[in-house]
Coordinates of C-alpha atoms and ligand atoms in Angstrom, one line a residue:
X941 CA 98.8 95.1 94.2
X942 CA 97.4 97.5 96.4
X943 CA 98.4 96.3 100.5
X944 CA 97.2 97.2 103.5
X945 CA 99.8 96.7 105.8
X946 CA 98.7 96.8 109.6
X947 CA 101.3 97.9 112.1
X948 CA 103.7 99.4 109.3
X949 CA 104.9 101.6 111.7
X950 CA 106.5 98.9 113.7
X951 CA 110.2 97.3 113.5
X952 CA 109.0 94.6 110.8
X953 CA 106.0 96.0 109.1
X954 CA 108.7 99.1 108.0
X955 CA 111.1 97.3 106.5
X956 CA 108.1 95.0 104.6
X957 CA 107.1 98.3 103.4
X958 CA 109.9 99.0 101.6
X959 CA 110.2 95.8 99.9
X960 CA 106.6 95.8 98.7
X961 CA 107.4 98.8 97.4
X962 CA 110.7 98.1 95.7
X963 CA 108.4 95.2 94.2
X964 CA 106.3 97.5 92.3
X965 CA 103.2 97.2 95.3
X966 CA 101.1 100.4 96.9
X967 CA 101.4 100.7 100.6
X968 CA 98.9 102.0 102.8
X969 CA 99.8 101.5 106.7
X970 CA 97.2 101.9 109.4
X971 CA 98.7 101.8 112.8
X972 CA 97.8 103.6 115.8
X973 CA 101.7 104.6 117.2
X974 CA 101.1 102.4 120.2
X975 CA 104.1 101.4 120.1
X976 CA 106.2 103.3 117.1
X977 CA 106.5 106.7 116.4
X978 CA 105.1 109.4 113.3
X979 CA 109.1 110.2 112.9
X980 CA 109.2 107.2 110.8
X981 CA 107.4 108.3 108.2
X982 CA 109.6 110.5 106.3
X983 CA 112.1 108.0 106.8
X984 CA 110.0 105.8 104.9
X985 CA 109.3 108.1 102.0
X986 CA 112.8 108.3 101.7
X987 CA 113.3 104.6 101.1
X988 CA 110.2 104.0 99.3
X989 CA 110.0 107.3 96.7
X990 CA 107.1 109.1 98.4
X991 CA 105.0 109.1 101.2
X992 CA 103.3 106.2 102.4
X993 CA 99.3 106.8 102.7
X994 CA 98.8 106.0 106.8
X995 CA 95.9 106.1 108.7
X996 CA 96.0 106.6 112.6
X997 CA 93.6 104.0 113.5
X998 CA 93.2 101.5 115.5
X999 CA 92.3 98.0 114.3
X1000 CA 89.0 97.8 117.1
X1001 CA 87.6 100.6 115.8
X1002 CA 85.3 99.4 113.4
X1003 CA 84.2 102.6 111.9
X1004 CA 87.8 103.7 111.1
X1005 CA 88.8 100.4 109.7
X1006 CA 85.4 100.6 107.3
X1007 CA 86.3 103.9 106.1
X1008 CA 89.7 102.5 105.5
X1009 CA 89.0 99.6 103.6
X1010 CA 86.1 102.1 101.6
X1011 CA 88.8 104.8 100.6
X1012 CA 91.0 102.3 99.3
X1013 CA 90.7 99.1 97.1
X1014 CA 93.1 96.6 99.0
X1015 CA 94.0 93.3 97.2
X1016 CA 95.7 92.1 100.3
X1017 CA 96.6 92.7 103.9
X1018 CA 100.0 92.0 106.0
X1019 CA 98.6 92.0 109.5
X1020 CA 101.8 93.4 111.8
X1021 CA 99.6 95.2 114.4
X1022 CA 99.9 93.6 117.8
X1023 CA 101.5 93.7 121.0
X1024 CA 104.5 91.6 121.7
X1025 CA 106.4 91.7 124.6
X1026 CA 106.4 88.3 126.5
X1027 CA 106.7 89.7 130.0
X1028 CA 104.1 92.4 130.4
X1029 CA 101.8 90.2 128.6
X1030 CA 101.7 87.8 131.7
X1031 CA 100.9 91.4 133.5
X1032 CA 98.3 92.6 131.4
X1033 CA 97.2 89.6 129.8
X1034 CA 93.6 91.3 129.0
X1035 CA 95.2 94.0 126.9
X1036 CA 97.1 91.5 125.2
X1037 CA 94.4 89.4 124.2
X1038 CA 91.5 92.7 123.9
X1039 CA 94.1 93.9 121.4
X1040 CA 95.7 91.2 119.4
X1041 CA 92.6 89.2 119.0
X1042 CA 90.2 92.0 119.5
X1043 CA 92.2 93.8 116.2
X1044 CA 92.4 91.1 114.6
X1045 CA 88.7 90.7 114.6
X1046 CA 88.2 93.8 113.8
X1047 CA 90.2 94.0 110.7
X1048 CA 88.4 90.4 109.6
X1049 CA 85.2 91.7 109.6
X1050 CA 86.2 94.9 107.9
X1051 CA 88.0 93.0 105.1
X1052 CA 84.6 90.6 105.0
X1053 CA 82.7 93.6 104.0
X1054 CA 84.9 94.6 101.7
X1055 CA 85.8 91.1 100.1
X1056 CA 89.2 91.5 100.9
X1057 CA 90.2 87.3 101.0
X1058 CA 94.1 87.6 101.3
X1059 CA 96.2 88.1 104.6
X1060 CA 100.0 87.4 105.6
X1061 CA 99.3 87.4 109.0
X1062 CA 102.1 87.5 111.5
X1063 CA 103.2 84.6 114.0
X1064 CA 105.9 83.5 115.7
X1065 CA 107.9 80.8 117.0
X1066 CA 106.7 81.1 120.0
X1067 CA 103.8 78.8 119.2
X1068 CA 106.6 75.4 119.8
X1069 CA 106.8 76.9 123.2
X1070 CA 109.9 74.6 124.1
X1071 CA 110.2 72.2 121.4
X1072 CA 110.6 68.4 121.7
X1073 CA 113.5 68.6 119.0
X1074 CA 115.7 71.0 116.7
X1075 CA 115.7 72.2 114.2
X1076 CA 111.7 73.0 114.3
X1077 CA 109.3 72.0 111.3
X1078 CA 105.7 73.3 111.2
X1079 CA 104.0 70.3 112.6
X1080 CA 105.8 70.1 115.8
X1081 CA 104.0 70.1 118.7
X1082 CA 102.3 73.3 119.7
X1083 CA 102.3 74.2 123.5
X1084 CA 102.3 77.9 124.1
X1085 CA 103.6 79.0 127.8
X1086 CA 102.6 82.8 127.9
X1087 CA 99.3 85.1 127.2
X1088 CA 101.4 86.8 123.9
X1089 CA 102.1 83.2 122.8
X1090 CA 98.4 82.2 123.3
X1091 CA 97.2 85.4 121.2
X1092 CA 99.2 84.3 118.5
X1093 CA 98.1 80.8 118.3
X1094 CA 94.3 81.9 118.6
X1095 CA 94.7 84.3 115.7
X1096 CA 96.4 81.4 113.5
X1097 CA 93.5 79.2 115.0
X1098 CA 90.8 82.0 114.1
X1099 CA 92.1 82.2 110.2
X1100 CA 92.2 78.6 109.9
X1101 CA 88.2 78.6 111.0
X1102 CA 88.1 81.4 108.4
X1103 CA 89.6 79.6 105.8
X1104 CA 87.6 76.5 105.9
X1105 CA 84.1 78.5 106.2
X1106 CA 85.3 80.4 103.2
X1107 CA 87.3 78.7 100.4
X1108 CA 88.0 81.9 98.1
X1109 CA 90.1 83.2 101.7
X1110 CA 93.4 82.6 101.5
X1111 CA 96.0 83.2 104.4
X1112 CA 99.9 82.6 104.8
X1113 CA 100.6 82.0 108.4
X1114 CA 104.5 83.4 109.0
X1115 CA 106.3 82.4 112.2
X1116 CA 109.2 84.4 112.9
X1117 CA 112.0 83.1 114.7
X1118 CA 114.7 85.8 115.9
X1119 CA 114.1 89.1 113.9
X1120 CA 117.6 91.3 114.5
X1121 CA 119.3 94.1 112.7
X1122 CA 118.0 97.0 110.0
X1123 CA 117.4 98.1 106.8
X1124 CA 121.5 99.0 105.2
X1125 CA 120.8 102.5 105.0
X1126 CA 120.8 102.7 109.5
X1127 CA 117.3 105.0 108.9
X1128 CA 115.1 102.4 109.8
X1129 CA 115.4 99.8 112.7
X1130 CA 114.4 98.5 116.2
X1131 CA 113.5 101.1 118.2
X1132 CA 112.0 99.2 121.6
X1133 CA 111.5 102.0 124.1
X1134 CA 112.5 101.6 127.9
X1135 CA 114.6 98.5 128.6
X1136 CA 114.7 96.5 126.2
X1137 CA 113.9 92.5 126.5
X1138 CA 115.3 91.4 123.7
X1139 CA 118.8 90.6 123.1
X1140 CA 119.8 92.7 120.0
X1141 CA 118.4 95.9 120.8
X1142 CA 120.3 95.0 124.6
X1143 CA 123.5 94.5 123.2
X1144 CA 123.2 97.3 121.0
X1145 CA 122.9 99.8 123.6
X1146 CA 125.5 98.8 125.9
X1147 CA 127.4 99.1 122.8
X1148 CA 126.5 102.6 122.3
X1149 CA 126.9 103.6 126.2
X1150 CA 123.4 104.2 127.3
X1151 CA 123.7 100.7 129.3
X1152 CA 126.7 99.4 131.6
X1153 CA 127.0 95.9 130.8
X1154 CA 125.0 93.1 129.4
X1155 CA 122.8 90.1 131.9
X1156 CA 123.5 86.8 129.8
X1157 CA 120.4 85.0 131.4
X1158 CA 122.1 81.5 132.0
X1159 CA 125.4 80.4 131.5
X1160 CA 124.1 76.4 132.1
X1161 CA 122.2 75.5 129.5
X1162 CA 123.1 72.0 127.3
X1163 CA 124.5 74.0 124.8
X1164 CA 127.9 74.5 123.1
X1165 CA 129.2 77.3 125.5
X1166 CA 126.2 77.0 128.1
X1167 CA 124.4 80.2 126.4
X1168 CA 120.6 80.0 125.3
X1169 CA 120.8 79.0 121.2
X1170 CA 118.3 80.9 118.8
X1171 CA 117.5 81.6 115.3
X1172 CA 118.2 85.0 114.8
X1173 CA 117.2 86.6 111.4
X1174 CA 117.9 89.6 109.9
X1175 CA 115.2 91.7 109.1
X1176 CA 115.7 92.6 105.7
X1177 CA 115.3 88.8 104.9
X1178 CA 112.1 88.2 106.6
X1179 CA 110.8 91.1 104.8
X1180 CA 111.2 90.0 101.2
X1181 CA 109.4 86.7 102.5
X1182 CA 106.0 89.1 103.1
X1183 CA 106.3 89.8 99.6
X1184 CA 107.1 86.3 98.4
X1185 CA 103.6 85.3 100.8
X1186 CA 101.8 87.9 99.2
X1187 CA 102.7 86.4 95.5
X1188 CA 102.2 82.7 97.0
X1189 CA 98.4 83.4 98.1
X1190 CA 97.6 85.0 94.7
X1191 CA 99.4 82.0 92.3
X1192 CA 98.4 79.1 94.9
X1193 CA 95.1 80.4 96.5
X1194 CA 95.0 78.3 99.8
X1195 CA 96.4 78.6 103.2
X1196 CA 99.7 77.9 104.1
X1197 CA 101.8 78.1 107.6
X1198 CA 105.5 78.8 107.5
X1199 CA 108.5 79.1 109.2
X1200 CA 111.0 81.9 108.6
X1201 CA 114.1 81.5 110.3
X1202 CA 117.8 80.7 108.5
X1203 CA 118.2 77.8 110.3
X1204 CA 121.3 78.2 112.2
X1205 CA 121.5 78.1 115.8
X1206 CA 123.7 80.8 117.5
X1207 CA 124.2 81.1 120.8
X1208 CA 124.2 84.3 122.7
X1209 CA 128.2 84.4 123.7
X1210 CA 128.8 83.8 119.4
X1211 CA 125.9 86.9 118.7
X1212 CA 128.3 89.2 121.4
X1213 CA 131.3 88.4 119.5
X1214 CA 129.9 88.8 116.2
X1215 CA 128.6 92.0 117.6
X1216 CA 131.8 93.4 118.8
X1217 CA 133.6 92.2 115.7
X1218 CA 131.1 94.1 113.5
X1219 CA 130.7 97.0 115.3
X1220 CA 134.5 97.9 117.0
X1221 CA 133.3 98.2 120.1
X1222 CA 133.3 95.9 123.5
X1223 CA 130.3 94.7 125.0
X1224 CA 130.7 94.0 128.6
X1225 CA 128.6 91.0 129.9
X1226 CA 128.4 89.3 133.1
X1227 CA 126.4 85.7 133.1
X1228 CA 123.1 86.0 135.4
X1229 CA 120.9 83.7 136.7
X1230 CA 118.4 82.0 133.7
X1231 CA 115.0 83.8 133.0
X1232 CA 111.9 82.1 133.7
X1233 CA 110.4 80.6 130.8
X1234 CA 113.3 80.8 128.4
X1235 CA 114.4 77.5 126.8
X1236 CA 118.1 76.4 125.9
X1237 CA 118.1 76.0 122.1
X1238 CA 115.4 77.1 119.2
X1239 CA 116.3 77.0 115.4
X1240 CA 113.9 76.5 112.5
X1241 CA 113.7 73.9 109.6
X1242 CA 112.9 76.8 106.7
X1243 CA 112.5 74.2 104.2
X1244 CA 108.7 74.7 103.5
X1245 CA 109.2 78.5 103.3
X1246 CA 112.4 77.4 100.7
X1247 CA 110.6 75.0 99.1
X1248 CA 106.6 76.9 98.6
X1249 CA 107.5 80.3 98.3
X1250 CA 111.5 80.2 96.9
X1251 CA 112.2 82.2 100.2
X1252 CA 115.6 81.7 101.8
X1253 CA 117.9 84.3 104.7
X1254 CA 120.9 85.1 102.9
X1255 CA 121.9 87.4 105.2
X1256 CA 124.1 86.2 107.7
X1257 CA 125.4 87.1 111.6
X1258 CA 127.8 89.6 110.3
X1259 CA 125.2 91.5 108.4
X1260 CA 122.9 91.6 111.0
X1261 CA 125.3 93.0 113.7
X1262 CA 126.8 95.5 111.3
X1263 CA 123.2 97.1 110.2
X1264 CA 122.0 96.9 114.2
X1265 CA 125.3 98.9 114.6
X1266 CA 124.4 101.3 111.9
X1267 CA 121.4 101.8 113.0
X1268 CA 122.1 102.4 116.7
X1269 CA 125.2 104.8 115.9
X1270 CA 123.2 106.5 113.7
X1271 CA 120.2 107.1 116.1
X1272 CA 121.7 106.5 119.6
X1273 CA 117.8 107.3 121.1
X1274 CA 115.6 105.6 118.3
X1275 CA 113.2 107.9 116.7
X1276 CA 112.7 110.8 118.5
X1277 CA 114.4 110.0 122.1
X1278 CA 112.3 106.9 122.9
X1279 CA 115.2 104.3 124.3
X1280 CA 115.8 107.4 127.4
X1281 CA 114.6 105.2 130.2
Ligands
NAD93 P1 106.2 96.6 116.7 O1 105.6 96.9 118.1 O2 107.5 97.4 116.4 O3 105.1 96.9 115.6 C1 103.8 96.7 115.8 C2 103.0 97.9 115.4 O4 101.6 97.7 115.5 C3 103.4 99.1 116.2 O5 103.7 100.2 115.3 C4 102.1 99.5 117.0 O6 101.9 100.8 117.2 C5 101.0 98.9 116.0 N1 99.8 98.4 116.7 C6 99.7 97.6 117.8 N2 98.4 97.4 118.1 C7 97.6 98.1 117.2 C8 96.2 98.3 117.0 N3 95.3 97.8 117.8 N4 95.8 99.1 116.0 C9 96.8 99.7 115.2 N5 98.1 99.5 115.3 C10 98.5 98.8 116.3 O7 106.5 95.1 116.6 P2 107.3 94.2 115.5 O8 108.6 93.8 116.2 O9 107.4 95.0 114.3 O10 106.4 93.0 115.3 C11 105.4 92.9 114.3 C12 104.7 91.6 114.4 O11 105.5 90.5 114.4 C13 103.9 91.5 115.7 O12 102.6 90.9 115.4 C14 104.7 90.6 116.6 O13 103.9 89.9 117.5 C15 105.3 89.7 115.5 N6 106.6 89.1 115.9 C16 107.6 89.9 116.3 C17 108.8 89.3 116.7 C18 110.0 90.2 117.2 O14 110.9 89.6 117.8 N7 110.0 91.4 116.8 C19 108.9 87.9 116.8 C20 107.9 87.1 116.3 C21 106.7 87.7 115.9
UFG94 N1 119.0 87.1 126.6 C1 120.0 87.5 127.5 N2 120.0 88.8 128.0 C2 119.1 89.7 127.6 C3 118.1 89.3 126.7 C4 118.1 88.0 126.2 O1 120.9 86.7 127.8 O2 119.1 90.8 128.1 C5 119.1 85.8 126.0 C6 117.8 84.9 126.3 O3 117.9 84.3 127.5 C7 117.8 84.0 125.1 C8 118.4 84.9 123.9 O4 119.1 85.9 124.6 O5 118.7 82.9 125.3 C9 117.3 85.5 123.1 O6 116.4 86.2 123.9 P1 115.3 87.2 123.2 O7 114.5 87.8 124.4 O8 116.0 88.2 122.3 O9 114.4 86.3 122.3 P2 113.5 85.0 122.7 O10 113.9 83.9 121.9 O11 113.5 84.8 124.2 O12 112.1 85.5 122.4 C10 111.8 86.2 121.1 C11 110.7 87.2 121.3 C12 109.4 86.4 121.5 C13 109.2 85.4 120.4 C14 110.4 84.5 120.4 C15 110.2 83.5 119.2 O13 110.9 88.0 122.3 O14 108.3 87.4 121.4 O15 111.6 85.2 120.1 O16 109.9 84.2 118.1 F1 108.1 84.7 120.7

């Protein structure tokens, strides 16, 4: 298939990339660098065999996207593009929506007029908000608590209207629980930018000396060692389920919403160890007060995903904190110097 993968620049869409092209798929990525850099192209080219076609366009500009979708005859999108941080979404929360739901219209209406009908559209677990019980399952409760959170459940909203005014479109909703780590080679990876908020990227550069010591936000939560509990997945993994989507929509033709987590909780004290076991090196920490918002424990239930599209992580902790460590030895300032902050 030919795919147009949105925000292939990014962390995730990078690595999806290279899977759909180890599976045989052309890649074209359209992403505007918002938040990724041009240095990973030839990265790219040197996973995939050549260089990816990419287009420096945003997804609101409806003239680029339609000059886009004429140059090239997609069979499918994988809709990455958006922005994502939690916190500067409840700052800005009219860029957030003006670009995640503003691009996403955009690239709907330009795949309408080219009868493009099948997306893998990005979500994230951030829809359960803080659920009711663990592990998650896809009809839990939904009750977003933050303007990214909202985006996300108003583009899965939007393609479900989609869907039912337009049986022949066919969309796999994926939420994402706790995407960590890189692609083996340590080319590729998380390259955030400033401070980071997540925790990976966090304890990776304490690791590697550019930060002092690591916050642990909340040492009093119901859980095993009083640590926050998530469903961290390597990256690698959720990739290859993009490409498992992508085959789903074409041999089931309907719409579909899935989880993709391994569904294992660990808690943030176990990811430091595992992190300083994998990587030789010690990660300072001192145990903070909690952050607003954050809940004590999130896992999946991946079954559906196991079950639909023969997807499961089989990449464990270890993996994931030995190709964060590659990757972050390897390029101690991310792509071209953006972690200096
Ligand atoms: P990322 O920021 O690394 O990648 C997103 C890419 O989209 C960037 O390269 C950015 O430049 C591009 N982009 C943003 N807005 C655009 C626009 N209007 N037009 C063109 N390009 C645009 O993020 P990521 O971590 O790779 O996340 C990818 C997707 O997965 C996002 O939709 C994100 O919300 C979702 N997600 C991520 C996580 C996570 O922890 N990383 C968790 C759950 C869901
Ligand atoms: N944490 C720390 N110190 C840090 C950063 C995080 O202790 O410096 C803790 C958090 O309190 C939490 C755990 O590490 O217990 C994981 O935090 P992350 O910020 O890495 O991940 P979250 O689960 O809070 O949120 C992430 C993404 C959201 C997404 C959500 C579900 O940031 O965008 O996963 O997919 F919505």
């Amino acid at each position: 298939m030919r795919i147009l993968v949105t925000g292939g620049a990014g962390y995730i869409g990078a690595h999806a990339c290279v899977v759909l092209a180890e599976r045989g798929h052309d890649v074209v990525i359209v992403d505007n660098f918002s938040n990724s850099s041009p240095a990973v192209l030839p990265r790219l080219a040197a996973l995939m065999g050549r260089v990816p076609a990419h287009a420096d366009v945003d997804l609101r500009d409806a003239a680029g996207m339609a000059g886009l979708f004429r140059t090239h005859d997609f069979d499918a999108v994988v809709h990455f593009a958006a922005l994502k941080a939690v916190g500067e979404s409840c700052e800005k929360p009219l860029e957030y929506f003006e670009n995640n739901i503003g691009g996403t219209l955009g690239l709907l209406r330009a795949m309408k007029s080219a009868g493009v009908r099948n997306l893998v559209f990005s979500s994230s677990a951030t829809v359960y908000g803080a659920p009711d019980t663990v592990p998650v399952r896809e009809d839990a409760a939904l009750r977003v608590t933050n303007p990214y959170g909202r985006t996300k459940l108003v583009v899965e909203q939007l393609l479900g209207d989609v869907c039912a005014s337009d049986p022949g479109f066919h969309v796999a909703n994926l939420r994402y629980f706790n995407p960590v780590g890189a692609h083996p080679s340590g080319t590729i990876g998380e390259d955030p930018g400033g401070v980071p908020n997540n925790l990976m990227p966090y304890i990776c550069q304490v690791a590697v000396g550019l930060r002092a010591r690591l916050s642990i936000f909340g040492g009093d939560y119901p859980t095993t060692d009083g640590t926050g509990v998530r469903d961290y997945i390597h990256v690698v993994d959720l990739a290859r389920a993009h490409a498992d989507a992508l085959d789903f929509l074409q041999r089931e033709e309907r719409c579909e919403t899935f989880n993709l987590g391994t569904g294992r909780g660990i808690s943030v004290i176990e990811l430091v160890k595992a992190f300083e076991r994998a990587s030789g090196r010690r990660v300072p920490f001192e145990i903070v007060s909690r952050r607003p918002g954050d809940v004590a424990e999130v896992y999946a239930d991946p079954a559906l995903a196991n079950r639909l599209l023969g997807w499961r992580a089989e990449l464990d902790v270890d993996a994931m904190c030995r190709d964060a460590w590659r990757w972050q030895s390897m390029n101690p300032m991310g792509y071209a110097g953006r972690a200096a902050a």
